[in-house]
CSV table of C-alpha atoms in Angstrom, one decimal:
chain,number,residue,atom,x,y,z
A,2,UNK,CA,-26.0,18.7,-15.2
A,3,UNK,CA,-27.6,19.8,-18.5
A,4,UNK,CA,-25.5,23.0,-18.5
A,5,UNK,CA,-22.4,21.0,-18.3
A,6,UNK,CA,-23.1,18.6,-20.8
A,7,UNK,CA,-23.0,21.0,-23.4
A,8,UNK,CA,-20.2,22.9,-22.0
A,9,UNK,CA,-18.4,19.7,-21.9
A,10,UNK,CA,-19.1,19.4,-25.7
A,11,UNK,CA,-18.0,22.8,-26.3
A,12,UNK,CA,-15.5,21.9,-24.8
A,13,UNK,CA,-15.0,25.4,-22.9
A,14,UNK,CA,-14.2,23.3,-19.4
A,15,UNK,CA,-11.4,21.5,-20.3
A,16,UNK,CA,-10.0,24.3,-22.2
A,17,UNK,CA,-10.7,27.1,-18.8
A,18,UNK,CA,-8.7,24.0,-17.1
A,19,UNK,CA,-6.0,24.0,-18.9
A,20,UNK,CA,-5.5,27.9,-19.0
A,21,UNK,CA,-5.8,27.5,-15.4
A,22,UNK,CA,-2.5,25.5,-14.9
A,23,UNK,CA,-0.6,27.1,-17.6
A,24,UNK,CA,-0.6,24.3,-20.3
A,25,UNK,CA,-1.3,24.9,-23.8
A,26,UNK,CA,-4.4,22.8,-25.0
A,27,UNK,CA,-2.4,21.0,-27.5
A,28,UNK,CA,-0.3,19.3,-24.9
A,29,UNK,CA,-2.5,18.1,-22.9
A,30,UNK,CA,-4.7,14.8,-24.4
A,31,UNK,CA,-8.0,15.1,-25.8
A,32,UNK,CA,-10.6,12.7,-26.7
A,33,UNK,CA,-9.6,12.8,-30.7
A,34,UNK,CA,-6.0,11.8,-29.7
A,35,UNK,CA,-6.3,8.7,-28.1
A,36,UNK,CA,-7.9,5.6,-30.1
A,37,UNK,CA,-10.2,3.6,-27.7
A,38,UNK,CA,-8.5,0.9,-26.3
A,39,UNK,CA,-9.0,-2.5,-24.3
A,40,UNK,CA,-7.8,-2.9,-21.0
A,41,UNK,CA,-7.8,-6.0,-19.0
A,42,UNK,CA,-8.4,-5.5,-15.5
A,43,UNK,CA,-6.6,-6.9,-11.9
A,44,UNK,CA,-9.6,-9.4,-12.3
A,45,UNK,CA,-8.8,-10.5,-15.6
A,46,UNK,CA,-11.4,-9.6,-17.4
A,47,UNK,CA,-11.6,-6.7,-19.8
A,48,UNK,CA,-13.5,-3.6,-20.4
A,49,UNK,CA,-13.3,-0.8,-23.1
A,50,UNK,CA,-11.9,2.1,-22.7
A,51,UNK,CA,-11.4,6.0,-24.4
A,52,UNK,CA,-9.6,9.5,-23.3
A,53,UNK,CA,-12.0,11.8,-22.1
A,54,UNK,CA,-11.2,15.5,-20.5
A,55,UNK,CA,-12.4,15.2,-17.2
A,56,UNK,CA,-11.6,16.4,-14.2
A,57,UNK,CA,-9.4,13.5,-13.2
A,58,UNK,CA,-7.2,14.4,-15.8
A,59,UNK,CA,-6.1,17.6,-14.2
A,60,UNK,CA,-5.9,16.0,-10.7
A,61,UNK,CA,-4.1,13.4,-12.0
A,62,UNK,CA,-1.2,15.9,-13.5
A,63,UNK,CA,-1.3,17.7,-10.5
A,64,UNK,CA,-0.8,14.9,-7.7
A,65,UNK,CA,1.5,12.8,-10.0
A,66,UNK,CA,3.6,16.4,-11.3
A,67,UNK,CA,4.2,14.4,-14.5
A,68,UNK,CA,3.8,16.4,-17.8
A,69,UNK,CA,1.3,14.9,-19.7
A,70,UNK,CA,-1.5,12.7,-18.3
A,71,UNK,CA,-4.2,10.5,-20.4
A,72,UNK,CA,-7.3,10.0,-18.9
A,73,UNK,CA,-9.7,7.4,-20.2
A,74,UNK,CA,-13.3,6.0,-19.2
A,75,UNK,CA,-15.2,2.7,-19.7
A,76,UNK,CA,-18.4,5.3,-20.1
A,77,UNK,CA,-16.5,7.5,-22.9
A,78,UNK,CA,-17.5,7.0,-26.3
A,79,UNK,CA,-15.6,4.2,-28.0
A,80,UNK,CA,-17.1,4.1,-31.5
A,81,UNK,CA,-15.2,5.8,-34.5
A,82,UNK,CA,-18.5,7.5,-35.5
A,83,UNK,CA,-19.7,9.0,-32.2
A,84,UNK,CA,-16.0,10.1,-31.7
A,85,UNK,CA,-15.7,11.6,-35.3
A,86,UNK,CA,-19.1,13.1,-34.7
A,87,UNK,CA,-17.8,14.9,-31.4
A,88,UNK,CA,-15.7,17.5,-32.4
A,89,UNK,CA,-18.9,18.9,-34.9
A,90,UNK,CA,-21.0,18.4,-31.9
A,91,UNK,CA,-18.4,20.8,-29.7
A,92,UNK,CA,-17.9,23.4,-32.5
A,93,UNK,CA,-21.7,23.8,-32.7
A,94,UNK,CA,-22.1,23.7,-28.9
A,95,UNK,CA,-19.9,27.2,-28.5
A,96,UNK,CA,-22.3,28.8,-30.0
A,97,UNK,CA,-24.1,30.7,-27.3
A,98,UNK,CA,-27.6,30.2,-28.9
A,99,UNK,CA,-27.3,26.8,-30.1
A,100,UNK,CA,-25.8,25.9,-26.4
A,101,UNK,CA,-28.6,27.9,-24.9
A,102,UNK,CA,-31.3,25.7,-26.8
A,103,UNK,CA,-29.8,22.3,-26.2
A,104,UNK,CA,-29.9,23.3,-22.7
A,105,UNK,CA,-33.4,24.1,-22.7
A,106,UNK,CA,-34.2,20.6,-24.5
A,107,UNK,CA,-32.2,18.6,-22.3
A,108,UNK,CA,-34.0,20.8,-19.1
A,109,UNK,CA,-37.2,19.6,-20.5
A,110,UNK,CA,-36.3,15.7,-20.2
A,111,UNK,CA,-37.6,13.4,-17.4
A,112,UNK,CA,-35.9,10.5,-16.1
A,113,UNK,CA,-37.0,8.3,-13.9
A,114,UNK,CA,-35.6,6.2,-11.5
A,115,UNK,CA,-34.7,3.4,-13.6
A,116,UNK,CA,-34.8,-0.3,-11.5
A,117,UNK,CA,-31.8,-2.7,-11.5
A,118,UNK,CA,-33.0,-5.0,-14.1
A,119,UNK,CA,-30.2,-6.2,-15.4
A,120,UNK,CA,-26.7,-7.8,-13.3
A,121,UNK,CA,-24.4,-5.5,-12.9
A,122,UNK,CA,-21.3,-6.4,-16.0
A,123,UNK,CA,-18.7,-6.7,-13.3
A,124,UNK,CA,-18.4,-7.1,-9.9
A,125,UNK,CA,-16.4,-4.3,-9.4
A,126,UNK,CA,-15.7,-0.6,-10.8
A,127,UNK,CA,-12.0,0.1,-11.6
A,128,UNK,CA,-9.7,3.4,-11.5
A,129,UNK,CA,-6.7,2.6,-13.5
A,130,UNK,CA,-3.7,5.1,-13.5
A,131,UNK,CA,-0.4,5.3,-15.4
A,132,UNK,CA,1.9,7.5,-15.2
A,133,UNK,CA,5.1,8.0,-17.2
A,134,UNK,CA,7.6,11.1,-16.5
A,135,UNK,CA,10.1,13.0,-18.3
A,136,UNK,CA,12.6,10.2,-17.4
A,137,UNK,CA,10.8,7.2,-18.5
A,138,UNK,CA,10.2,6.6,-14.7
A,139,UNK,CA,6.5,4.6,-14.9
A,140,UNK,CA,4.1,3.9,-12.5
A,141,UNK,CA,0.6,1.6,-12.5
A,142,UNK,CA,-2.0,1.3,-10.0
A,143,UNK,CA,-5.1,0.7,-9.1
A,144,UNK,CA,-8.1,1.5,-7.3
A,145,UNK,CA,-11.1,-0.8,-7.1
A,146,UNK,CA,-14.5,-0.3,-5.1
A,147,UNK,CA,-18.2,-1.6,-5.5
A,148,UNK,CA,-20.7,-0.3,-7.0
A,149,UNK,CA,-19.5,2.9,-8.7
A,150,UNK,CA,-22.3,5.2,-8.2
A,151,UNK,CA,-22.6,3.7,-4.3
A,152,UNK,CA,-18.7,4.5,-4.9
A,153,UNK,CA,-19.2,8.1,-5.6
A,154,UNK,CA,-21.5,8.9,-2.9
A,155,UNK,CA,-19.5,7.5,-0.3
A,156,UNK,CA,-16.4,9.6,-1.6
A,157,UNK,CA,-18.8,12.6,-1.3
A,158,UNK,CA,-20.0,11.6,2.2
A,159,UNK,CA,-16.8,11.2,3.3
A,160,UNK,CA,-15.0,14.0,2.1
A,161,UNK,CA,-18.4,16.5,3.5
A,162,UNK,CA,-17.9,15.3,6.9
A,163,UNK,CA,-13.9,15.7,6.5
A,164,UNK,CA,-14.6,19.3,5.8
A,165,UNK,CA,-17.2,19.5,8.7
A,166,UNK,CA,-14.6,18.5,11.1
A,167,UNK,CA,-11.8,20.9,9.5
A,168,UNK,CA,-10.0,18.4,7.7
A,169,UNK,CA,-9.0,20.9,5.2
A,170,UNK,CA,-6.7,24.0,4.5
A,171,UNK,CA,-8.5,26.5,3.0
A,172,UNK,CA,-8.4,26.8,-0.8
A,173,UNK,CA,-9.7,25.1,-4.2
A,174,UNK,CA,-8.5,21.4,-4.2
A,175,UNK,CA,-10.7,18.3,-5.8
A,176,UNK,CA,-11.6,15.4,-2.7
A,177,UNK,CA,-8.0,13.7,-2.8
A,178,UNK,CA,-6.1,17.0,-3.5
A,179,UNK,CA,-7.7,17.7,0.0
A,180,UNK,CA,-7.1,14.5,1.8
A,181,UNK,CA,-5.1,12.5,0.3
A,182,UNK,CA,-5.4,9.2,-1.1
A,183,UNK,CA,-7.1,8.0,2.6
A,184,UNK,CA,-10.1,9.6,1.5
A,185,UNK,CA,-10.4,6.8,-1.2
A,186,UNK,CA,-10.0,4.0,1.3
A,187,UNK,CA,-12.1,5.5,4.2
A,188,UNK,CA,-14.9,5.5,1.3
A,189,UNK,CA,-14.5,1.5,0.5
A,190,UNK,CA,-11.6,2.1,-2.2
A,191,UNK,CA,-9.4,-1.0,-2.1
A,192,UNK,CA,-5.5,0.5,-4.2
A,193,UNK,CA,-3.5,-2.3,-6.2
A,194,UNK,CA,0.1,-0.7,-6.8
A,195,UNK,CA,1.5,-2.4,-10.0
């Protein structure tokens, strides 16, 4: 995890990705070109959000086929300076020393198992995708499940025992590249099409 946290603020993943499917940087949607945003939720209440260049975001273009995706995250940063500060953070994390070194502090961090001390700030975690093509076609939906980190694990659980039994042609592909959007409900994910 340390390794990619500074490659992530270098910035070098997202940009390999994007090489990958043939897309110039530029048009796909970084974190400096969306302004964070509030979005209210199936549940009405609301939660903050900003772009990030995760993974989803390539999934998303490639299961939806639209040309340009936005992908954006309650745990992104939202405030002006952190996001002003990012882009100096990324410039100084390709260089290979300073990269090196703020791997090697981060590898010397402990964290312990921190207990549940306070409630949880909603009931549910949310996945919120919109989708807009060429045509002005658009699409909403959304995928809600329990505890997010419970969430993940049972996506991961699911989709190892998926490949156990063969469920899969062979071949990169993320979880629901693999197996479809089933995999999200067979791992407690409840989808609200809008």
């Amino acid at each position: 995890m340390r390794t990619s946290v500074s490659a992530v603020l270098a910035d070098v993943a997202y940009r390999r990705a994007a090489e990958r499917v043939g897309e110039e940087i530029n048009a796909l949607p970084g974190p400096e070109q969306t302004i964070p945003q509030q979005t209210v939720l199936p549940d009405g209440q609301t939660v903050k959000s900003a772009s990030v260049p995760p993974g989803e975001l390539l999934a998303a273009q490639r299961a939806s086929g639209a040309p340009s995706v936005a992908v954006t995250s309650a745990l992104a940063p939202g405030s002006f300076a952190v996001r002003a500060a990012l882009p100096v953070l990324g410039t100084l994390m390709s260089v290979p020393a300073l990269r090196r070194l703020a791997t090697r502090r981060m590898a010397g961090m402990t964290a312990g198992a921190a207990p549940r001390t306070r409630p949880r700030p909603r009931q549910h975690c949310w996945g919120h995708a919109v989708i807009t093509w060429t045509d002005g076609t658009r699409r909403e939906g959304w995928l809600r499940a329990g505890d997010g980190t419970d969430y993940t694990a049972d996506v991961a659980a699911e989709t190892a025992m998926r490949l156990v039994r063969g469920g899969a042609e062979p071949g990169a592909y993320t979880p629901a590249g693999a197996f479809g959007p089933g995999l999200a409900v067979a791992a407690g994910g409840v989808f609200i099409l809008g």
